[in-house]
């Protein structure tokens, strides 16, 4: 099966610009997560979709971040306007059901490395 | 707190030696503890996980132990090989819907 795919793999933008990251989960996976890793720090949870609904968005840092999952398939994460501290690697992950199901681990994408200059 | 403390941040071992990475947490409601391996430039991949109803799980050269009383869990890699070199992340499962809380990662280097 195709894995979780993310686009772009790298993005370099200037402070104040807008960037949109895309994630295509594994087909059939209702659960989609966004995580971010700032260099040297933990992989930090941003939000969780179940199908098209936001199940938990407690990790979103501020209102400059907007995530959508129209139709419950792919998801986008938009940062507008970008700030220097937004730099990091943004990971998307998906699972068929919540992780609490033994046979449904999180599958990560390769991530998008965002650099804000 | 909700964080997971992971130690050490870097670990260098000789090929064939064992490597141990330890994580601690404070939320006693946590009941799922996965470990992810991220090779350079690649995606994090699940290598082993353990649930709170067992104390130890082993898969070939990799084992995870869990001490729920002390709230810590550890990854053990025996007979390390250069291809084990990567960043390893521990995590704990919170709630029933899938928010994983990750540690800061351990960069393991296995020298041939």
GROMACS .gro file of N, CA, C and O in nm, chain B residues 7-75:
model
  276
  124UNK      N    1   1.617   1.014   2.791
  124UNK     CA    2   1.761   1.024   2.814
  124UNK      C    3   1.831   0.897   2.765
  124UNK      O    4   1.775   0.788   2.775
  125UNK      N    5   1.954   0.910   2.714
  125UNK     CA    6   2.025   1.035   2.692
  125UNK      C    7   1.982   1.101   2.561
  125UNK      O    8   1.910   1.040   2.484
  126UNK      N    9   2.029   1.220   2.535
  126UNK     CA   10   1.996   1.286   2.409
  126UNK      C   11   2.085   1.234   2.297
  126UNK      O   12   2.045   1.231   2.181
  127UNK      N   13   2.207   1.194   2.331
  127UNK     CA   14   2.295   1.130   2.234
  127UNK      C   15   2.360   1.010   2.300
  127UNK      O   16   2.385   1.009   2.421
  128UNK      N   17   2.386   0.909   2.218
  128UNK     CA   18   2.445   0.785   2.268
  128UNK      C   19   2.534   0.726   2.160
  128UNK      O   20   2.489   0.708   2.046
  129UNK      N   21   2.657   0.700   2.195
  129UNK     CA   22   2.751   0.642   2.100
  129UNK      C   23   2.802   0.510   2.157
  129UNK      O   24   2.848   0.504   2.271
  130UNK      N   25   2.790   0.403   2.078
  130UNK     CA   26   2.833   0.272   2.123
  130UNK      C   27   2.916   0.206   2.013
  130UNK      O   28   2.908   0.244   1.895
  131UNK      N   29   2.994   0.107   2.052
  131UNK     CA   30   3.068   0.027   1.955
  131UNK      C   31   2.977  -0.083   1.902
  131UNK      O   32   2.892  -0.137   1.975
  132UNK      N   33   2.998  -0.115   1.777
  132UNK     CA   34   2.922  -0.224   1.716
  132UNK      C   35   2.932  -0.349   1.803
  132UNK      O   36   3.040  -0.386   1.847
  133UNK      N   37   2.817  -0.411   1.827
  133UNK     CA   38   2.815  -0.531   1.910
  133UNK      C   39   2.777  -0.505   2.056
  133UNK      O   40   2.732  -0.597   2.126
  134UNK      N   41   2.794  -0.381   2.099
  134UNK     CA   42   2.755  -0.347   2.236
  134UNK      C   43   2.604  -0.329   2.243
  134UNK      O   44   2.534  -0.327   2.141
  135UNK      N   45   2.554  -0.314   2.367
  135UNK     CA   46   2.412  -0.288   2.388
  135UNK      C   47   2.388  -0.138   2.405
  135UNK      O   48   2.478  -0.064   2.445
  136UNK      N   49   2.269  -0.097   2.375
  136UNK     CA   50   2.228   0.043   2.392
  136UNK      C   51   2.097   0.045   2.469
  136UNK      O   52   2.007  -0.036   2.442
  137UNK      N   53   2.087   0.138   2.564
  137UNK     CA   54   1.965   0.151   2.644
  137UNK      C   55   1.922   0.297   2.645
  137UNK      O   56   2.002   0.387   2.671
  138UNK      N   57   1.796   0.319   2.615
  138UNK     CA   58   1.737   0.453   2.617
  138UNK      C   59   1.619   0.450   2.713
  138UNK      O   60   1.538   0.358   2.707
  139UNK      N   61   1.611   0.551   2.798
  139UNK     CA   62   1.508   0.549   2.902
  139UNK      C   63   1.417   0.670   2.893
  139UNK      O   64   1.462   0.781   2.862
  140UNK      N   65   1.290   0.646   2.917
  140UNK     CA   66   1.192   0.755   2.917
  140UNK      C   67   1.109   0.750   3.045
  140UNK      O   68   1.077   0.641   3.093
  141UNK      N   69   1.077   0.866   3.096
  141UNK     CA   70   0.993   0.875   3.214
  141UNK      C   71   0.873   0.965   3.186
  141UNK      O   72   0.880   1.053   3.100
  142UNK      N   73   0.766   0.940   3.257
  142UNK     CA   74   0.644   1.019   3.237
  142UNK      C   75   0.577   1.036   3.372
  142UNK      O   76   0.614   0.971   3.470
  143UNK      N   77   0.476   1.122   3.376
  143UNK     CA   78   0.412   1.146   3.505
  143UNK      C   79   0.262   1.116   3.504
  143UNK      O   80   0.202   1.098   3.610
  144UNK      N   81   0.201   1.109   3.385
  144UNK     CA   82   0.057   1.086   3.378
  144UNK      C   83   0.028   0.937   3.394
  144UNK      O   84   0.052   0.858   3.302
  145UNK      N   85  -0.028   0.900   3.506
  145UNK     CA   86  -0.053   0.759   3.535
  145UNK      C   87  -0.162   0.699   3.446
  145UNK      O   88  -0.179   0.578   3.442
  146UNK      N   89  -0.236   0.783   3.375
  146UNK     CA   90  -0.340   0.733   3.285
  146UNK      C   91  -0.282   0.679   3.155
  146UNK      O   92  -0.352   0.613   3.077
  147UNK      N   93  -0.156   0.705   3.128
  147UNK     CA   94  -0.093   0.657   3.004
  147UNK      C   95  -0.094   0.506   3.003
  147UNK      O   96  -0.059   0.442   3.103
  148UNK      N   97  -0.127   0.448   2.890
  148UNK     CA   98  -0.131   0.302   2.885
  148UNK      C   99  -0.076   0.244   2.755
  148UNK      O  100  -0.093   0.126   2.727
  149UNK      N  101  -0.013   0.328   2.675
  149UNK     CA  102   0.044   0.279   2.549
  149UNK      C  103   0.176   0.350   2.527
  149UNK      O  104   0.184   0.473   2.535
  150UNK      N  105   0.281   0.272   2.498
  150UNK     CA  106   0.416   0.328   2.492
  150UNK      C  107   0.489   0.275   2.367
  150UNK      O  108   0.550   0.169   2.371
  151UNK      N  109   0.485   0.351   2.258
  151UNK     CA  110   0.555   0.308   2.137
  151UNK      C  111   0.694   0.369   2.127
  151UNK      O  112   0.723   0.472   2.189
  152UNK      N  113   0.778   0.305   2.049
  152UNK     CA  114   0.910   0.358   2.016
  152UNK      C  115   0.919   0.371   1.864
  152UNK      O  116   0.884   0.279   1.790
  153UNK      N  117   0.971   0.487   1.822
  153UNK     CA  118   0.987   0.513   1.679
  153UNK      C  119   1.135   0.535   1.648
  153UNK      O  120   1.210   0.592   1.727
  154UNK      N  121   1.174   0.488   1.530
  154UNK     CA  122   1.311   0.505   1.482
  154UNK      C  123   1.308   0.593   1.358
  154UNK      O  124   1.229   0.567   1.266
  155UNK      N  125   1.390   0.697   1.358
  155UNK     CA  126   1.395   0.783   1.240
  155UNK      C  127   1.537   0.788   1.187
  155UNK      O  128   1.627   0.847   1.248
  156UNK      N  129   1.558   0.725   1.073
  156UNK     CA  130   1.687   0.733   1.007
  156UNK      C  131   1.698   0.867   0.936
  156UNK      O  132   1.597   0.931   0.905
  157UNK      N  133   1.820   0.905   0.910
  157UNK     CA  134   1.847   1.037   0.853
  157UNK      C  135   1.767   1.060   0.725
  157UNK      O  136   1.776   0.982   0.630
  158UNK      N  137   1.686   1.165   0.725
  158UNK     CA  138   1.610   1.201   0.605
  158UNK      C  139   1.488   1.116   0.579
  158UNK      O  140   1.422   1.131   0.476
  159UNK      N  141   1.458   1.025   0.671
  159UNK     CA  142   1.343   0.937   0.650
  159UNK      C  143   1.234   0.962   0.753
  159UNK      O  144   1.248   1.042   0.843
  160UNK      N  145   1.125   0.893   0.738
  160UNK     CA  146   1.012   0.911   0.827
  160UNK      C  147   1.030   0.832   0.957
  160UNK      O  148   1.095   0.728   0.957
  161UNK      N  149   0.972   0.878   1.066
  161UNK     CA  150   0.972   0.796   1.188
  161UNK      C  151   0.892   0.668   1.164
  161UNK      O  152   0.784   0.672   1.105
  162UNK      N  153   0.949   0.558   1.208
  162UNK     CA  154   0.880   0.431   1.190
  162UNK      C  155   0.871   0.358   1.323
  162UNK      O  156   0.967   0.353   1.399
  163UNK      N  157   0.754   0.302   1.347
  163UNK     CA  158   0.731   0.225   1.469
  163UNK      C  159   0.820   0.101   1.468
  163UNK      O  160   0.820   0.025   1.372
  164UNK      N  161   0.895   0.080   1.576
  164UNK     CA  162   0.979  -0.040   1.583
  164UNK      C  163   0.930  -0.139   1.688
  164UNK      O  164   0.946  -0.260   1.674
  165UNK      N  165   0.870  -0.087   1.793
  165UNK     CA  166   0.816  -0.174   1.896
  165UNK      C  167   0.724  -0.091   1.985
  165UNK      O  168   0.741   0.031   1.995
  166UNK      N  169   0.626  -0.155   2.044
  166UNK     CA  170   0.539  -0.084   2.137
  166UNK      C  171   0.499  -0.178   2.250
  166UNK      O  172   0.513  -0.300   2.239
  167UNK      N  173   0.453  -0.119   2.357
  167UNK     CA  174   0.412  -0.199   2.473
  167UNK      C  175   0.291  -0.133   2.536
  167UNK      O  176   0.277  -0.010   2.536
  168UNK      N  177   0.204  -0.217   2.586
  168UNK     CA  178   0.087  -0.166   2.655
  168UNK      C  179   0.101  -0.193   2.802
  168UNK      O  180   0.180  -0.276   2.845
  169UNK      N  181   0.020  -0.124   2.881
  169UNK     CA  182   0.043  -0.121   3.025
  169UNK      C  183   0.012  -0.253   3.095
  169UNK      O  184   0.042  -0.268   3.214
  170UNK      N  185  -0.045  -0.348   3.024
  170UNK     CA  186  -0.078  -0.474   3.090
  170UNK      C  187   0.037  -0.575   3.085
  170UNK      O  188   0.023  -0.687   3.134
  171UNK      N  189   0.150  -0.535   3.026
  171UNK     CA  190   0.268  -0.621   3.025
  171UNK      C  191   0.390  -0.542   3.071
  171UNK      O  192   0.391  -0.419   3.064
  172UNK      N  193   0.491  -0.613   3.118
  172UNK     CA  194   0.608  -0.545   3.168
  172UNK      C  195   0.726  -0.547   3.074
  172UNK      O  196   0.816  -0.467   3.085
  173UNK      N  197   0.721  -0.640   2.975
  173UNK     CA  198   0.835  -0.650   2.886
  173UNK      C  199   0.788  -0.712   2.754
  173UNK      O  200   0.699  -0.796   2.750
  174UNK      N  201   0.851  -0.666   2.647
  174UNK     CA  202   0.822  -0.720   2.515
  174UNK      C  203   0.950  -0.724   2.436
  174UNK      O  204   1.030  -0.631   2.443
  175UNK      N  205   0.970  -0.832   2.361
  175UNK     CA  206   1.095  -0.847   2.289
  175UNK      C  207   1.068  -0.883   2.143
  175UNK      O  208   0.974  -0.957   2.112
  176UNK      N  209   1.150  -0.827   2.055
  176UNK     CA  210   1.141  -0.858   1.913
  176UNK      C  211   1.282  -0.864   1.858
  176UNK      O  212   1.343  -0.762   1.829
  177UNK      N  213   1.338  -0.984   1.852
  177UNK     CA  214   1.474  -1.008   1.805
  177UNK      C  215   1.572  -0.929   1.892
  177UNK      O  216   1.582  -0.957   2.012
  178UNK      N  217   1.643  -0.834   1.837
  178UNK     CA  218   1.745  -0.762   1.916
  178UNK      C  219   1.690  -0.644   1.993
  178UNK      O  220   1.763  -0.574   2.063
  179UNK      N  221   1.563  -0.622   1.980
  179UNK     CA  222   1.502  -0.506   2.045
  179UNK      C  223   1.406  -0.551   2.155
  179UNK      O  224   1.330  -0.646   2.136
  180UNK      N  225   1.412  -0.483   2.269
  180UNK     CA  226   1.320  -0.513   2.378
  180UNK      C  227   1.278  -0.383   2.443
  180UNK      O  228   1.351  -0.283   2.441
  181UNK      N  229   1.159  -0.382   2.497
  181UNK     CA  230   1.110  -0.267   2.572
  181UNK      C  231   1.062  -0.318   2.707
  181UNK      O  232   0.999  -0.423   2.716
  182UNK      N  233   1.095  -0.244   2.813
  182UNK     CA  234   1.049  -0.277   2.946
  182UNK      C  235   0.968  -0.160   3.000
  182UNK      O  236   0.994  -0.044   2.967
  183UNK      N  237   0.869  -0.191   3.079
  183UNK     CA  238   0.781  -0.089   3.134
  183UNK      C  239   0.767  -0.111   3.284
  183UNK      O  240   0.738  -0.222   3.329
  184UNK      N  241   0.788  -0.004   3.360
  184UNK     CA  242   0.765  -0.008   3.504
  184UNK      C  243   0.658   0.097   3.534
  184UNK      O  244   0.686   0.217   3.543
  185UNK      N  245   0.534   0.052   3.546
  185UNK     CA  246   0.424   0.146   3.564
  185UNK      C  247   0.428   0.213   3.700
  185UNK      O  248   0.384   0.327   3.714
  186UNK      N  249   0.478   0.143   3.798
  186UNK     CA  250   0.484   0.201   3.932
  186UNK      C  251   0.579   0.320   3.934
  186UNK      O  252   0.548   0.426   3.988
  187UNK      N  253   0.696   0.299   3.873
  187UNK     CA  254   0.797   0.404   3.869
  187UNK      C  255   0.775   0.500   3.752
  187UNK      O  256   0.844   0.602   3.742
  188UNK      N  257   0.683   0.468   3.664
  188UNK     CA  258   0.651   0.550   3.547
  188UNK      C  259   0.773   0.570   3.458
  188UNK      O  260   0.809   0.685   3.422
  189UNK      N  261   0.838   0.462   3.423
  189UNK     CA  262   0.941   0.471   3.322
  189UNK      C  263   0.942   0.348   3.233
  189UNK      O  264   0.894   0.240   3.272
  190UNK      N  265   0.989   0.367   3.113
  190UNK     CA  266   1.000   0.258   3.017
  190UNK      C  267   1.128   0.277   2.937
  190UNK      O  268   1.176   0.389   2.921
  191UNK      N  269   1.183   0.166   2.895
  191UNK     CA  270   1.316   0.170   2.833
  191UNK      C  271   1.321   0.085   2.708
  191UNK      O  272   1.252  -0.016   2.696
  192UNK      N  273   1.406   0.129   2.616
  192UNK     CA  274   1.434   0.054   2.493
  192UNK      C  275   1.572  -0.007   2.506
  192UNK      O  276   1.667   0.063   2.542
   0.00000   0.00000   0.00000
